[in-house]
XYZ file of C-alpha atoms in Angstrom:
321
model
C 23.686 93.045 47.505
C 24.527 90.391 44.953
C 25.418 86.815 45.779
C 28.957 87.309 44.354
C 29.759 90.265 46.616
C 28.412 88.430 49.656
C 30.583 85.425 48.828
C 33.648 87.691 48.364
C 33.179 89.468 51.672
C 32.671 86.124 53.405
C 35.875 84.770 51.893
C 37.812 87.911 52.930
C 36.589 87.569 56.511
C 37.574 83.922 56.491
C 41.049 84.794 55.202
C 41.458 87.498 57.851
C 40.323 85.061 60.520
C 42.823 82.443 59.335
C 45.613 85.035 59.314
C 44.714 86.155 62.815
C 44.681 82.557 64.034
C 47.991 81.947 62.262
C 49.591 84.984 63.888
C 48.379 83.881 67.311
C 49.804 80.418 66.631
C 53.069 81.791 65.151
C 52.427 79.867 61.918
C 52.422 81.296 58.390
C 48.947 81.056 56.757
C 50.544 80.345 53.346
C 53.278 77.793 53.968
C 52.817 77.005 57.699
C 56.335 78.297 58.277
C 57.529 79.930 61.490
C 56.733 83.619 61.955
C 59.313 86.091 63.218
C 58.707 89.478 64.801
C 60.773 92.226 63.122
C 60.807 94.878 65.832
C 62.897 97.291 63.750
C 60.269 97.548 60.983
C 57.211 96.763 63.116
C 56.253 93.690 61.068
C 55.526 89.998 61.536
C 57.248 88.052 58.735
C 57.372 84.409 57.720
C 60.880 83.028 57.890
C 60.225 80.554 55.047
C 58.380 82.384 52.273
C 58.873 85.997 53.422
C 55.142 86.797 53.659
C 54.419 89.910 55.719
C 51.532 88.770 57.871
C 51.175 91.930 59.960
C 52.626 95.420 59.662
C 52.628 98.780 61.479
C 52.767 97.035 64.839
C 53.144 99.037 68.047
C 56.681 98.931 69.441
C 56.261 98.467 73.181
C 59.999 98.507 73.912
C 62.188 101.479 74.889
C 63.047 104.122 72.322
C 66.773 103.864 73.160
C 69.428 101.244 72.448
C 72.107 99.941 74.809
C 75.252 98.025 73.889
C 76.354 96.867 77.348
C 74.903 96.350 80.826
C 76.285 99.618 82.189
C 74.723 101.669 79.399
C 71.433 99.850 79.902
C 71.389 100.762 83.598
C 72.169 104.406 82.838
C 69.444 104.774 80.200
C 66.725 102.831 81.951
C 64.020 105.005 83.495
C 62.367 102.452 85.755
C 64.416 103.319 88.816
C 68.016 103.572 89.908
C 70.123 100.395 89.646
C 71.226 98.718 92.828
C 74.678 99.613 94.042
C 77.004 98.209 96.669
C 78.137 101.740 97.516
C 75.042 102.381 99.657
C 74.301 100.476 102.831
C 70.779 99.606 101.622
C 71.975 99.084 98.029
C 69.928 102.092 96.921
C 66.569 100.341 97.384
C 65.143 102.767 99.963
C 63.559 106.165 99.484
C 65.520 109.376 99.722
C 64.011 112.777 100.518
C 65.869 115.611 98.838
C 67.294 118.529 100.776
C 65.726 121.236 98.575
C 62.786 122.934 100.261
C 60.817 123.266 97.017
C 57.698 121.650 95.591
C 57.320 119.870 92.239
C 56.944 123.213 90.433
C 60.107 124.717 91.945
C 58.242 127.000 94.340
C 59.607 127.549 97.841
C 57.802 125.789 100.679
C 56.173 127.635 103.517
C 57.701 127.558 106.981
C 55.127 124.997 108.151
C 55.853 122.736 105.190
C 59.618 123.084 105.692
C 59.290 121.967 109.299
C 57.171 119.006 108.177
C 59.729 117.988 105.528
C 62.546 118.202 108.073
C 60.666 115.843 110.401
C 60.104 113.455 107.485
C 63.810 113.525 106.612
C 64.715 112.738 110.211
C 62.342 109.772 110.433
C 63.352 108.555 106.997
C 67.002 108.547 108.078
C 66.139 106.683 111.262
C 64.247 103.977 109.369
C 67.084 103.591 106.820
C 69.576 102.779 109.603
C 67.573 100.838 112.150
C 70.377 98.671 113.572
C 74.086 98.937 114.323
C 75.069 96.986 111.200
C 73.339 99.499 108.921
C 74.923 102.424 110.776
C 78.330 100.768 110.513
C 77.900 100.187 106.777
C 76.658 103.714 106.163
C 79.646 105.271 107.895
C 82.189 102.957 106.246
C 80.804 103.282 102.717
C 80.664 107.052 103.124
C 84.344 107.046 104.092
C 85.226 104.830 101.126
C 83.410 107.163 98.739
C 85.094 110.240 100.266
C 88.602 108.775 99.995
C 87.997 107.451 96.477
C 86.855 110.905 95.368
C 89.949 112.502 96.886
C 92.194 109.983 95.098
C 90.326 110.144 91.771
C 89.439 106.443 91.737
C 86.720 105.227 89.330
C 83.326 103.809 90.248
C 84.295 100.162 89.747
C 86.990 100.507 92.424
C 84.464 101.970 94.875
C 82.029 99.137 94.169
C 84.736 96.512 94.726
C 85.876 98.186 97.945
C 82.277 98.218 99.190
C 81.941 94.489 98.477
C 85.199 93.750 100.320
C 84.041 95.752 103.353
C 80.674 93.959 103.363
C 82.468 90.601 103.362
C 84.674 91.698 106.242
C 81.593 92.787 108.198
C 79.711 89.546 107.485
C 82.684 87.410 108.535
C 83.047 89.380 111.788
C 86.529 90.764 111.083
C 85.883 94.236 112.515
C 86.105 93.689 116.308
C 89.313 95.282 117.545
C 89.748 97.379 114.398
C 88.430 100.775 113.419
C 85.803 101.292 110.741
C 88.062 103.780 108.951
C 91.003 101.338 109.015
C 89.063 98.468 107.442
C 87.448 100.823 104.910
C 90.820 102.228 103.872
C 92.317 98.735 103.586
C 89.341 97.645 101.433
C 89.837 100.641 99.128
C 93.580 99.989 98.845
C 92.912 96.330 97.986
C 90.254 97.216 95.403
C 92.556 99.735 93.711
C 95.305 97.110 93.482
C 92.913 94.532 92.026
C 91.539 96.980 89.439
C 94.989 97.918 88.143
C 94.736 101.540 89.347
C 96.844 101.321 92.506
C 97.569 104.099 94.947
C 100.490 104.044 97.363
C 100.099 103.533 101.092
C 101.286 107.098 101.657
C 98.553 108.443 99.371
C 95.900 106.415 101.207
C 97.219 107.517 104.590
C 97.126 111.176 103.472
C 93.356 111.094 102.832
C 92.473 108.572 105.544
C 91.956 109.063 109.264
C 94.283 106.190 110.214
C 98.043 105.922 110.423
C 100.084 104.130 107.784
C 101.158 101.384 110.188
C 97.550 100.564 111.124
C 96.584 100.592 107.445
C 99.355 98.125 106.605
C 98.385 95.730 109.398
C 94.689 95.876 108.544
C 95.360 95.354 104.840
C 97.406 92.200 105.458
C 94.765 90.885 107.882
C 91.865 91.480 105.471
C 93.674 89.884 102.518
C 94.666 86.858 104.589
C 91.284 86.245 106.242
C 89.173 86.802 103.114
C 91.559 84.879 100.846
C 91.814 87.725 98.337
C 94.096 87.414 95.321
C 96.162 90.600 95.063
C 99.037 90.642 92.601
C 102.137 92.735 93.351
C 101.789 96.306 92.152
C 103.255 96.870 88.706
C 105.362 100.047 88.333
C 103.893 100.544 84.850
C 100.393 101.038 86.304
C 101.551 104.313 87.902
C 103.023 105.776 84.712
C 99.854 107.177 83.044
C 98.875 109.097 86.181
C 102.367 110.502 86.795
C 102.883 111.636 83.197
C 99.405 113.163 83.081
C 99.849 115.154 86.281
C 103.282 116.333 85.123
C 101.883 117.255 81.676
C 104.442 115.092 79.859
C 104.056 113.624 76.387
C 103.138 110.054 75.418
C 106.701 109.591 74.221
C 107.897 109.949 77.817
C 105.425 107.301 78.953
C 106.524 104.891 76.204
C 110.177 105.425 77.051
C 109.465 104.910 80.765
C 107.690 101.619 79.999
C 110.678 100.496 77.973
C 113.050 101.329 80.825
C 110.947 99.310 83.264
C 110.785 96.375 80.836
C 114.577 96.438 80.458
C 115.002 96.570 84.230
C 112.600 93.663 84.651
C 114.574 91.620 82.138
C 117.761 92.491 84.026
C 116.149 91.321 87.297
C 116.581 94.540 89.285
C 112.900 95.204 90.106
C 112.524 92.699 92.927
C 112.486 94.203 96.387
C 112.057 97.765 95.100
C 109.102 100.050 95.692
C 106.948 100.159 92.520
C 106.124 103.822 93.156
C 109.791 104.779 93.390
C 110.605 102.789 90.265
C 107.789 104.466 88.330
C 108.890 107.931 89.466
C 112.509 107.237 88.517
C 111.450 105.820 85.148
C 109.478 108.985 84.369
C 112.448 111.156 85.332
C 114.892 109.111 83.238
C 112.497 108.993 80.277
C 112.018 112.769 80.405
C 115.801 113.261 80.250
C 116.146 110.833 77.353
C 113.397 112.604 75.372
C 114.662 116.118 76.198
C 111.600 117.154 78.209
C 112.127 119.364 81.237
C 111.009 118.028 84.594
C 112.742 118.228 87.958
C 113.162 115.602 90.618
C 111.279 117.874 93.001
C 108.236 117.958 90.710
C 108.181 114.183 90.352
C 108.697 113.778 94.090
C 105.627 115.922 94.799
C 103.443 113.953 92.385
C 104.658 110.455 93.327
C 105.017 111.238 97.050
C 108.515 109.739 97.238
C 111.779 111.373 98.249
C 114.243 112.794 95.734
C 116.911 110.467 97.139
C 114.785 107.468 96.161
C 114.314 108.871 92.663
C 118.077 109.384 92.226
C 118.928 105.891 93.463
C 116.320 104.135 91.304
C 117.192 106.397 88.357
C 120.803 105.161 88.365
C 119.700 101.532 88.586
C 117.258 101.935 85.696
C 119.870 103.447 83.440
C 122.374 100.648 84.063
C 120.662 98.240 81.617
C 120.396 101.156 79.183
C 124.154 101.827 79.386
C 124.915 98.138 78.987
C 122.726 98.005 75.910
C 124.471 101.030 74.480
């Protein structure tokens, strides 16, 4: 091998060594500028002169993209995210109820008996004290009622947090678990802008309306929760959807409520009754057929209430005309 080729190979190794040292030090070997890692193209590039110091790098990140925290939790495959809707926040193990192995084959009778014993002991270890048993029962009730009322996940999470606070501050003695759970769900629905009436909560709960009202006021007062008065307009999308009415009816109903608010006739009136009457009046004004009986069934208010509120809502309309 000639002296020239030996010198060339030595210089190449020296250059490679300098580049490797520069990459490890995050400094460009040409201009000593700062290096940046371009994960999209798998390259290490100088931010000053644009020199590509390293290419075809291994991307050790996930193959998916997420644009918010919720999407990141759903796409992540490193375990389920924690949730307030479970008494242990979802951090414990859970043995499935299917009596099948990893290949989908049915278990033998001996294995089924063994799995049943494991499920029993697993359940006992998950709820080792009275507080865990209380939380498990209450959060199960909250989830059941929220499913029956069609409430979203964020409302269930908020209701679970409210119940946990009530339990930590020792507000449960003298009150039923179902009552406090129902009051927490009612409060969370009001705070999230997807309210449900007391009658609707009482229909799916195991407590009476009077007990629910008392417990709700007690929880809000003791925990210092900020709950704004229910807005009649928040009921309109659900009523019009269940009655299969057009968006024009909803817009007209919102306008009627705005006019009534400007006229000062909303105070002291039930927001559910006002929303039901606004939908009925808006349907008449837009020539869409809907009866008071149909609206009464959806809104869970009497037809007398709808007629009374309907007349009051149309008074500003007649004045404007």
